[in-house]
Amino acid sequence: MRYIDLFNEIQLSRDYNFDPSTGANWRYRIDDKEKRVYLECQETKTLQDWLHNCNILPKTIKANGKKITVPMGVYQVAEVVYNHVKEDWINGKFPSDYVWYFTGWSQGGEVTGISGFLMQNIVRGHLIMYGTPKFNSSEKSIANLYSSFLSVKEFLYHDDWVENLNPFYKRGVTEDVIPQNPDYPENLDQRHRVYGHCKYAVEEF
């Protein structure tokens, strides 16, 4: 399966789980043919989401002997997702031998990345993020996040306007992100719909 096909396929379903206290939106897709579990978290859509985005007070979290420091607002959303996924795991919702894929767009990439980091004591999987702002405070924090997954792949525009809203969002040169802007869409809505249409889109998992 190609990366962009993955994102488009899980977007076809709108059966999100919703937490009213934080506005967290997440969903699963269990692929019995490929023996995979996909966890996708929703991007920024509401005022509540933006309030979480603006809460960049540092929060250090630990899992499996590793530490990462992330924005408090996004962590609060990710904690809800993690606790629900953990409960579903304990209750046997997911086959234990399936490979996990954590994915999300914008804030959703941050949330699913943090959730996957917290889940590493239960399951390790692949992290795929689309248009995700910076959400780690240091090179060490980034390294600890990435090493918590079997693989990490990111898709990002070099001139993403969201990065300019807050200096904390700006991606650092230390991160392994290759900017791609192949389609030159005519308006903002089109730009947000073509992340992933880059050279990585032809690679297979």
XYZ file of N, CA and C in Angstrom:
615
model
N 0.836 -1.198 0.000
C 0.000 0.000 0.000
C 0.874 1.253 0.000
N 0.514 2.223 -0.814
C 1.265 3.469 -0.847
C 0.819 4.376 0.299
N 1.708 5.268 0.716
C 1.400 6.134 1.851
C 0.139 6.955 1.618
N 0.045 7.578 0.469
C -1.096 8.439 0.223
C -2.366 7.622 0.116
N -2.280 6.398 -0.388
C -3.443 5.526 -0.442
C -3.919 5.177 0.966
N -2.973 4.982 1.857
C -3.320 4.693 3.244
C -4.156 5.822 3.828
N -3.674 7.047 3.687
C -4.379 8.172 4.282
C -5.750 8.363 3.650
N -5.823 8.254 2.337
C -7.104 8.422 1.660
C -8.091 7.333 2.055
N -7.591 6.121 2.230
C -8.482 5.003 2.547
C -9.106 5.151 3.927
N -8.310 5.507 4.923
C -8.886 5.626 6.257
C -9.751 6.869 6.368
N -9.547 7.856 5.465
C -10.377 9.050 5.478
C -11.786 8.768 4.961
N -11.992 7.638 4.287
C -13.304 7.332 3.743
C -14.320 7.069 4.844
N -13.842 6.632 5.994
C -14.725 6.341 7.113
C -14.743 7.517 8.079
N -15.920 7.850 8.603
C -16.033 8.991 9.511
C -16.533 8.560 10.891
N -16.228 7.341 11.269
C -16.701 6.815 12.544
C -15.722 7.174 13.665
N -15.584 8.461 13.930
C -14.654 8.913 14.959
C -15.201 8.649 16.357
N -14.318 8.280 17.270
C -14.609 8.349 18.690
C -14.380 9.796 19.118
N -15.167 10.273 20.066
C -15.099 11.678 20.448
C -15.112 11.818 21.956
N -14.202 12.664 22.469
C -14.160 12.983 23.889
C -14.531 14.451 24.059
N -15.694 14.756 24.659
C -16.149 16.146 24.741
C -15.295 17.024 25.646
N -14.597 16.446 26.599
C -13.817 17.263 27.528
C -12.593 17.874 26.866
N -12.000 17.164 25.910
C -10.805 17.668 25.236
C -11.029 17.919 23.748
N -12.114 17.396 23.197
C -12.338 17.506 21.761
C -11.562 16.488 20.957
N -10.964 15.513 21.618
C -10.180 14.488 20.923
C -11.062 13.679 19.984
N -10.570 13.449 18.770
C -11.240 12.612 17.778
C -10.261 11.571 17.279
N -10.638 10.307 17.346
C -9.753 9.255 16.864
C -10.594 8.072 16.381
N -9.977 7.246 15.574
C -10.670 6.065 15.066
C -9.671 4.979 14.709
N -10.197 3.783 14.584
C -9.380 2.631 14.217
C -9.844 2.070 12.876
N -8.930 1.394 12.233
C -9.297 0.524 11.118
C -8.486 -0.751 11.269
N -9.165 -1.870 11.372
C -8.496 -3.161 11.522
C -8.549 -3.873 10.181
N -7.375 -4.129 9.623
C -7.254 -4.776 8.320
C -6.838 -6.231 8.553
N -7.815 -7.124 8.502
C -7.524 -8.539 8.776
C -6.735 -9.190 7.643
N -6.899 -8.678 6.427
C -6.164 -9.252 5.295
C -4.673 -9.001 5.438
N -4.303 -7.757 5.760
C -2.893 -7.390 5.900
C -2.388 -7.536 7.336
N -3.292 -7.857 8.255
C -2.962 -7.984 9.673
C -2.347 -6.689 10.202
N -3.133 -5.617 10.046
C -2.694 -4.297 10.485
C -3.802 -3.594 11.262
N -3.382 -2.746 12.184
C -4.301 -1.864 12.891
C -3.866 -0.432 12.612
N -4.788 0.392 12.126
C -4.501 1.799 11.872
C -5.193 2.640 12.944
N -4.440 3.527 13.559
C -5.001 4.506 14.482
C -4.795 5.887 13.875
N -5.888 6.598 13.630
C -5.794 7.937 13.047
C -6.470 8.934 13.968
N -5.821 10.074 14.178
C -6.371 11.150 14.992
C -6.688 12.346 14.103
N -7.758 13.038 14.456
C -8.268 14.131 13.633
C -7.411 15.383 13.757
N -7.395 16.178 12.713
C -6.630 17.424 12.679
C -7.377 18.553 13.386
N -6.784 19.742 13.396
C -7.407 20.912 14.002
C -8.648 21.321 13.215
N -9.781 21.412 13.914
C -11.030 21.792 13.261
C -11.855 22.765 14.080
N -11.659 22.842 15.378
C -12.539 23.636 16.232
C -11.734 24.650 17.043
N -12.443 25.577 17.668
C -11.799 26.530 18.568
C -11.107 25.803 19.714
N -11.737 24.752 20.194
C -11.121 23.963 21.265
C -9.779 23.392 20.820
N -9.695 22.936 19.579
C -8.432 22.428 19.040
C -7.372 23.526 19.034
N -7.763 24.737 18.608
C -6.803 25.840 18.553
C -6.334 26.235 19.948
N -7.206 26.153 20.926
C -6.791 26.442 22.296
C -5.746 25.440 22.760
N -5.924 24.189 22.391
C -4.904 23.179 22.705
C -3.601 23.500 21.974
N -3.706 23.922 20.715
C -2.502 24.253 19.947
C -1.717 25.391 20.588
N -2.433 26.324 21.190
C -1.777 27.502 21.771
C -1.196 27.235 23.156
N -1.588 26.142 23.762
C -1.050 25.802 25.081
C 0.268 25.050 24.893
N 1.358 25.804 24.792
C 2.658 25.187 24.509
C 3.529 25.082 25.764
N 2.910 25.178 26.933
C 3.680 24.924 28.152
C 4.292 23.532 28.068
N 5.546 23.362 28.418
C 6.210 22.071 28.247
C 5.697 21.005 29.206
N 5.512 19.833 28.680
C 5.106 18.672 29.471
C 6.050 17.516 29.157
N 6.773 17.039 30.150
C 7.682 15.911 29.960
C 6.974 14.618 30.350
N 7.000 13.671 29.445
C 6.359 12.381 29.695
C 7.376 11.271 29.490
N 7.119 10.145 30.158
C 8.051 9.020 30.129
C 7.332 7.755 29.689
N 8.061 6.909 28.975
C 7.550 5.600 28.587
C 8.739 4.712 28.239
N 8.739 3.533 28.778
C 9.781 2.552 28.449
C 11.192 3.093 28.658
N 11.372 3.896 29.699
C 12.690 4.435 30.014
C 13.107 5.633 29.189
N 12.213 6.142 28.327
C 12.519 7.296 27.482
C 11.675 8.484 27.904
N 12.173 9.693 27.630
C 11.451 10.920 27.948
C 11.337 11.791 26.707
N 10.176 12.397 26.545
C 10.001 13.426 25.520
C 9.288 14.616 26.164
N 9.551 15.808 25.652
C 8.901 17.021 26.140
C 8.081 17.621 25.010
N 6.789 17.757 25.265
C 5.834 18.155 24.228
C 4.925 19.255 24.774
N 4.140 19.930 23.916
C 3.219 20.959 24.397
C 2.106 20.356 25.263
N 1.782 21.032 26.343
C 0.784 20.539 27.275
C -0.574 20.338 26.611
N -0.983 21.284 25.751
C -2.301 21.201 25.145
C -2.489 19.952 24.308
N -1.520 19.663 23.450
C -1.616 18.478 22.602
C -1.490 17.207 23.449
N -0.654 17.262 24.479
C -0.533 16.102 25.365
C -1.868 15.758 26.017
N -2.630 16.760 26.424
C -3.915 16.506 27.071
C -4.863 15.747 26.150
N -4.808 16.056 24.861
C -5.617 15.326 23.886
C -5.075 13.913 23.705
N -3.761 13.800 23.562
C -3.137 12.496 23.336
C -3.344 11.553 24.522
N -3.342 12.091 25.715
C -3.541 11.258 26.907
C -4.913 10.582 26.881
N -5.924 11.337 26.441
C -7.268 10.769 26.338
C -7.287 9.634 25.321
N -6.694 9.882 24.154
C -6.651 8.853 23.116
C -5.909 7.624 23.625
N -4.765 7.832 24.219
C -3.966 6.719 24.738
C -4.755 5.882 25.743
N -5.418 6.530 26.677
C -6.152 5.793 27.712
C -7.281 4.962 27.116
N -7.963 5.509 26.103
C -9.035 4.754 25.458
C -8.475 3.583 24.659
N -7.399 3.826 23.923
C -6.803 2.751 23.127
C -6.269 1.656 24.049
N -5.634 2.049 25.128
C -5.118 1.071 26.089
C -6.242 0.213 26.654
N -7.356 0.858 26.989
C -8.497 0.114 27.528
C -9.051 -0.868 26.502
N -9.157 -0.414 25.243
C -9.633 -1.309 24.184
C -8.664 -2.464 23.961
N -7.382 -2.187 24.091
C -6.377 -3.249 23.954
C -6.552 -4.291 25.067
N -6.689 -3.824 26.286
C -6.866 -4.728 27.424
C -8.133 -5.565 27.263
N -9.165 -4.958 26.683
C -10.439 -5.660 26.498
C -10.450 -6.563 25.271
N -9.316 -6.674 24.587
C -9.191 -7.627 23.482
C -9.770 -7.179 22.160
N -9.869 -5.874 21.947
C -10.433 -5.390 20.686
C -9.500 -5.635 19.510
N -8.187 -5.686 19.769
C -7.216 -5.799 18.689
C -6.469 -7.134 18.765
N -6.269 -7.780 17.611
C -5.432 -8.988 17.596
C -4.011 -8.648 18.046
N -3.438 -9.477 18.853
C -2.140 -9.160 19.457
C -0.983 -9.246 18.480
N -1.165 -9.933 17.341
C -0.054 -10.120 16.408
C -0.126 -9.172 15.205
N -1.041 -8.213 15.207
C -1.148 -7.294 14.087
C -0.141 -6.144 14.225
N 0.308 -5.617 13.083
C 1.229 -4.492 13.060
C 0.423 -3.197 13.127
N 0.899 -2.245 13.926
C 0.182 -0.984 14.121
C 0.769 0.122 13.250
N -0.134 0.984 12.753
C 0.248 2.187 12.017
C -0.460 3.379 12.668
N 0.337 4.326 13.150
C -0.182 5.536 13.785
C -0.092 6.678 12.767
N -1.199 7.360 12.515
C -1.160 8.388 11.490
C -2.100 9.535 11.836
N -1.838 10.695 11.270
C -2.681 11.853 11.503
C -2.185 13.051 10.726
N -3.055 14.021 10.606
C -2.804 15.234 9.838
C -2.702 16.397 10.795
N -1.680 17.224 10.678
C -1.527 18.427 11.485
C -1.540 18.068 12.972
N -2.470 18.638 13.743
C -2.533 18.293 15.162
C -2.733 16.789 15.356
N -3.438 16.161 14.433
C -3.658 14.725 14.531
C -2.367 13.933 14.495
N -1.368 14.422 13.734
C -0.069 13.761 13.726
C 0.640 13.881 15.063
N 0.507 15.055 15.679
C 1.090 15.241 17.011
C 0.446 14.297 18.017
N -0.890 14.256 17.992
C -1.627 13.453 18.963
C -1.322 11.970 18.799
N -1.342 11.497 17.553
C -1.087 10.070 17.351
C 0.370 9.718 17.632
N 1.293 10.670 17.390
C 2.696 10.417 17.717
C 2.915 10.269 19.208
N 2.303 11.168 19.985
C 2.423 11.084 21.443
C 1.717 9.834 21.964
N 0.549 9.527 21.416
C -0.175 8.331 21.832
C 0.647 7.073 21.567
N 1.258 7.032 20.371
C 2.094 5.881 20.040
C 3.300 5.768 20.942
N 3.879 6.908 21.309
C 5.002 6.909 22.262
C 4.568 6.303 23.590
N 3.409 6.699 24.081
C 2.919 6.172 25.358
C 2.564 4.695 25.261
N 2.212 4.238 24.073
C 1.794 2.844 23.898
C 2.931 1.869 23.707
N 4.165 2.347 23.652
C 5.259 1.458 23.274
C 5.477 0.311 24.242
N 4.987 0.421 25.463
C 5.061 -0.705 26.387
C 4.069 -1.800 26.033
N 3.079 -1.428 25.207
C 2.065 -2.393 24.787
C 2.333 -2.883 23.378
N 2.573 -1.928 22.474
C 2.789 -2.270 21.074
C 3.654 -1.202 20.429
N 4.528 -1.598 19.525
C 5.300 -0.653 18.728
C 4.834 -0.758 17.284
N 4.763 0.393 16.636
C 4.293 0.389 15.260
C 5.017 1.415 14.427
N 4.423 1.744 13.286
C 4.967 2.719 12.359
C 4.226 4.040 12.527
N 4.953 5.150 12.453
C 4.370 6.484 12.591
C 4.447 7.204 11.260
N 3.296 7.694 10.776
C 3.224 8.412 9.509
C 2.474 9.709 9.760
N 3.135 10.854 9.575
C 2.548 12.153 9.887
C 2.472 13.020 8.641
N 1.379 13.778 8.539
C 1.138 14.653 7.404
C 0.999 16.096 7.888
N 1.848 16.988 7.420
C 1.731 18.400 7.748
C 1.748 18.670 9.236
N 2.571 17.949 9.972
C 2.592 18.056 11.429
C 3.620 19.084 11.886
N 3.209 20.070 12.691
C 4.165 21.043 13.212
C 5.146 20.389 14.177
N 6.184 21.115 14.493
C 7.127 20.656 15.502
C 6.406 20.491 16.834
N 6.657 19.384 17.529
C 6.030 19.225 18.839
C 6.967 18.578 19.857
N 8.275 18.631 19.587
C 9.260 18.182 20.556
C 10.201 19.333 20.852
N 10.692 19.393 22.088
C 11.427 20.578 22.530
C 12.921 20.516 22.253
N 13.461 19.350 21.873
C 14.910 19.229 21.712
C 15.235 18.084 20.769
N 16.484 18.039 20.334
C 16.940 16.939 19.485
C 16.804 15.605 20.210
N 17.116 15.586 21.496
C 17.023 14.357 22.283
C 15.580 13.879 22.355
N 14.657 14.813 22.543
C 13.240 14.457 22.602
C 12.769 13.889 21.268
N 13.206 14.500 20.171
C 12.860 13.995 18.839
C 13.398 12.585 18.643
N 14.654 12.380 19.019
C 15.283 11.067 18.865
C 14.551 10.011 19.691
N 14.154 10.371 20.898
C 13.441 9.419 21.749
C 12.072 9.071 21.179
N 11.414 10.064 20.589
C 10.117 9.788 19.954
C 10.297 8.841 18.784
N 11.214 9.188 17.883
C 11.396 8.389 16.677
C 11.806 6.953 16.996
N 12.662 6.775 17.988
C 13.144 5.434 18.314
C 12.083 4.573 18.979
N 10.949 5.182 19.297
C 9.858 4.435 19.909
C 8.986 3.735 18.883
N 9.242 3.990 17.595
C 8.473 3.393 16.513
C 9.373 2.517 15.640
N 8.747 1.611 14.926
C 9.494 0.767 13.999
C 10.019 1.584 12.825
N 9.258 2.595 12.423
C 9.700 3.521 11.384
C 8.898 4.810 11.524
N 9.449 5.906 10.984
C 8.775 7.202 11.005
C 8.876 7.810 9.613
N 7.756 8.267 9.091
C 7.743 8.944 7.802
C 6.896 10.204 7.933
N 7.397 11.325 7.368
C 6.686 12.583 7.469
C 6.554 13.228 6.091
N 5.445 13.931 5.905
C 5.201 14.681 4.685
C 4.939 16.124 5.083
N 5.682 17.059 4.486
C 5.614 18.439 4.948
C 5.927 19.410 3.825
N 5.147 20.495 3.748
C 5.484 21.591 2.847
C 6.510 22.499 3.503
N 7.455 22.982 2.712
C 8.482 23.855 3.283
C 7.928 25.213 3.665
N 6.793 25.619 3.108
C 6.220 26.921 3.417
C 4.864 26.794 4.106
N 4.702 25.759 4.892
C 3.452 25.532 5.613
C 3.132 26.737 6.497
N 1.982 27.373 6.292
C 1.645 28.595 7.004
C 1.441 28.360 8.491
N 1.028 27.140 8.885
C 0.792 26.869 10.298
C 2.073 27.055 11.114
N 3.203 26.726 10.505
C 4.472 26.860 11.214
C 4.768 28.303 11.602
N 4.223 29.241 10.867
C 4.516 30.645 11.121
C 3.607 31.274 12.176
N 2.628 30.521 12.660
C 1.719 31.058 13.662
C 2.377 31.164 15.036
N 3.294 30.266 15.295
C 3.952 30.236 16.600
C 5.377 29.733 16.397
N 6.369 30.419 16.941
C 7.755 29.978 16.754
C 7.994 28.540 17.206
N 7.225 28.080 18.189
C 7.425 26.717 18.677
C 7.082 25.671 17.622
N 6.176 26.037 16.697
C 5.752 25.088 15.674
C 6.810 24.850 14.601
N 7.766 25.767 14.472
C 8.694 25.743 13.350
C 9.565 24.503 13.381
N 9.632 23.823 12.263
C 10.443 22.615 12.183
C 11.911 22.971 12.178
N 12.702 22.219 12.923
C 14.124 22.467 13.007
C 14.906 21.757 11.926
N 16.112 22.236 11.674
C 16.947 21.637 10.636
C 17.463 20.277 11.071
N 17.359 19.963 12.360
C 17.853 18.673 12.843
C 16.885 17.544 12.535
N 15.665 17.871 12.143
C 14.677 16.837 11.892
C 14.772 16.332 10.457
N 14.566 15.057 10.287
C 14.730 14.432 8.993
C 13.453 14.609 8.167
N 13.227 15.811 7.707
C 12.062 16.132 6.898
C 12.528 16.662 5.551
N 12.067 16.060 4.486
C 12.414 16.518 3.144
C 11.245 17.333 2.594
N 11.386 18.651 2.445
C 10.268 19.472 1.956
C 9.877 19.083 0.537
N 8.587 19.008 0.318
C 8.078 18.719 -1.007
C 6.944 19.681 -1.302
N 6.936 20.244 -2.500
C 5.848 21.137 -2.893
C 5.632 20.985 -4.397
N 5.193 19.804 -4.827
C 5.183 19.520 -6.262
C 3.975 20.026 -7.019
N 2.861 20.253 -6.334
C 1.623 20.495 -7.043
C 1.279 21.966 -7.218
N 1.877 22.846 -6.422
C 1.598 24.270 -6.477
C 0.091 24.558 -6.578
N -0.678 24.108 -5.615
C -2.131 24.320 -5.679
C -2.470 25.807 -5.603
N -3.645 26.140 -6.096
C -4.006 27.535 -6.287
C -4.533 28.208 -5.022
N -5.011 27.442 -4.080
C -5.551 28.062 -2.880
C -5.231 27.224 -1.648
N -5.532 27.778 -0.497
C -5.160 27.147 0.768
C -5.828 25.802 0.955
N -7.120 25.710 0.592
C -7.830 24.450 0.761
C -7.180 23.356 -0.079
N -6.812 23.677 -1.308
C -6.148 22.685 -2.146
C -4.815 22.276 -1.544
N -4.093 23.244 -0.971
C -2.782 22.934 -0.408
C -2.917 21.916 0.705
N -3.952 22.046 1.506
C -4.101 21.129 2.628
C -4.581 19.753 2.192
N -4.939 19.620 0.938
C -5.408 18.326 0.457
C -4.364 17.579 -0.373
N -3.195 18.154 -0.570
C -2.217 17.473 -1.410
C -0.956 17.078 -0.645
N -0.956 17.194 0.673
C 0.169 16.644 1.423
C 0.314 15.171 1.078
N 1.532 14.751 0.942
C 1.760 13.343 0.653
C 1.921 13.059 -0.828
N 1.475 13.977 -1.698
C 1.662 13.757 -3.127
C 3.092 14.164 -3.502
N 4.031 13.431 -3.000
C 5.439 13.699 -3.253
C 6.116 12.381 -3.587
N 7.421 12.386 -3.672
C 8.101 11.182 -4.139
C 7.893 9.996 -3.208
N 7.629 10.274 -1.914
C 7.387 9.168 -0.999
C 6.097 8.424 -1.312
N 5.226 9.066 -2.062
C 3.920 8.450 -2.318
C 4.028 7.174 -3.131
N 5.147 6.952 -3.788
C 5.270 5.735 -4.592
C 5.979 4.632 -3.837
N 6.391 4.885 -2.607
C 7.059 3.852 -1.820
C 6.040 2.941 -1.150
N 6.427 1.717 -0.976
C 5.557 0.742 -0.317
C 5.979 0.603 1.138
N 5.067 0.171 1.965
C 5.413 -0.141 3.348
C 6.313 -1.378 3.366
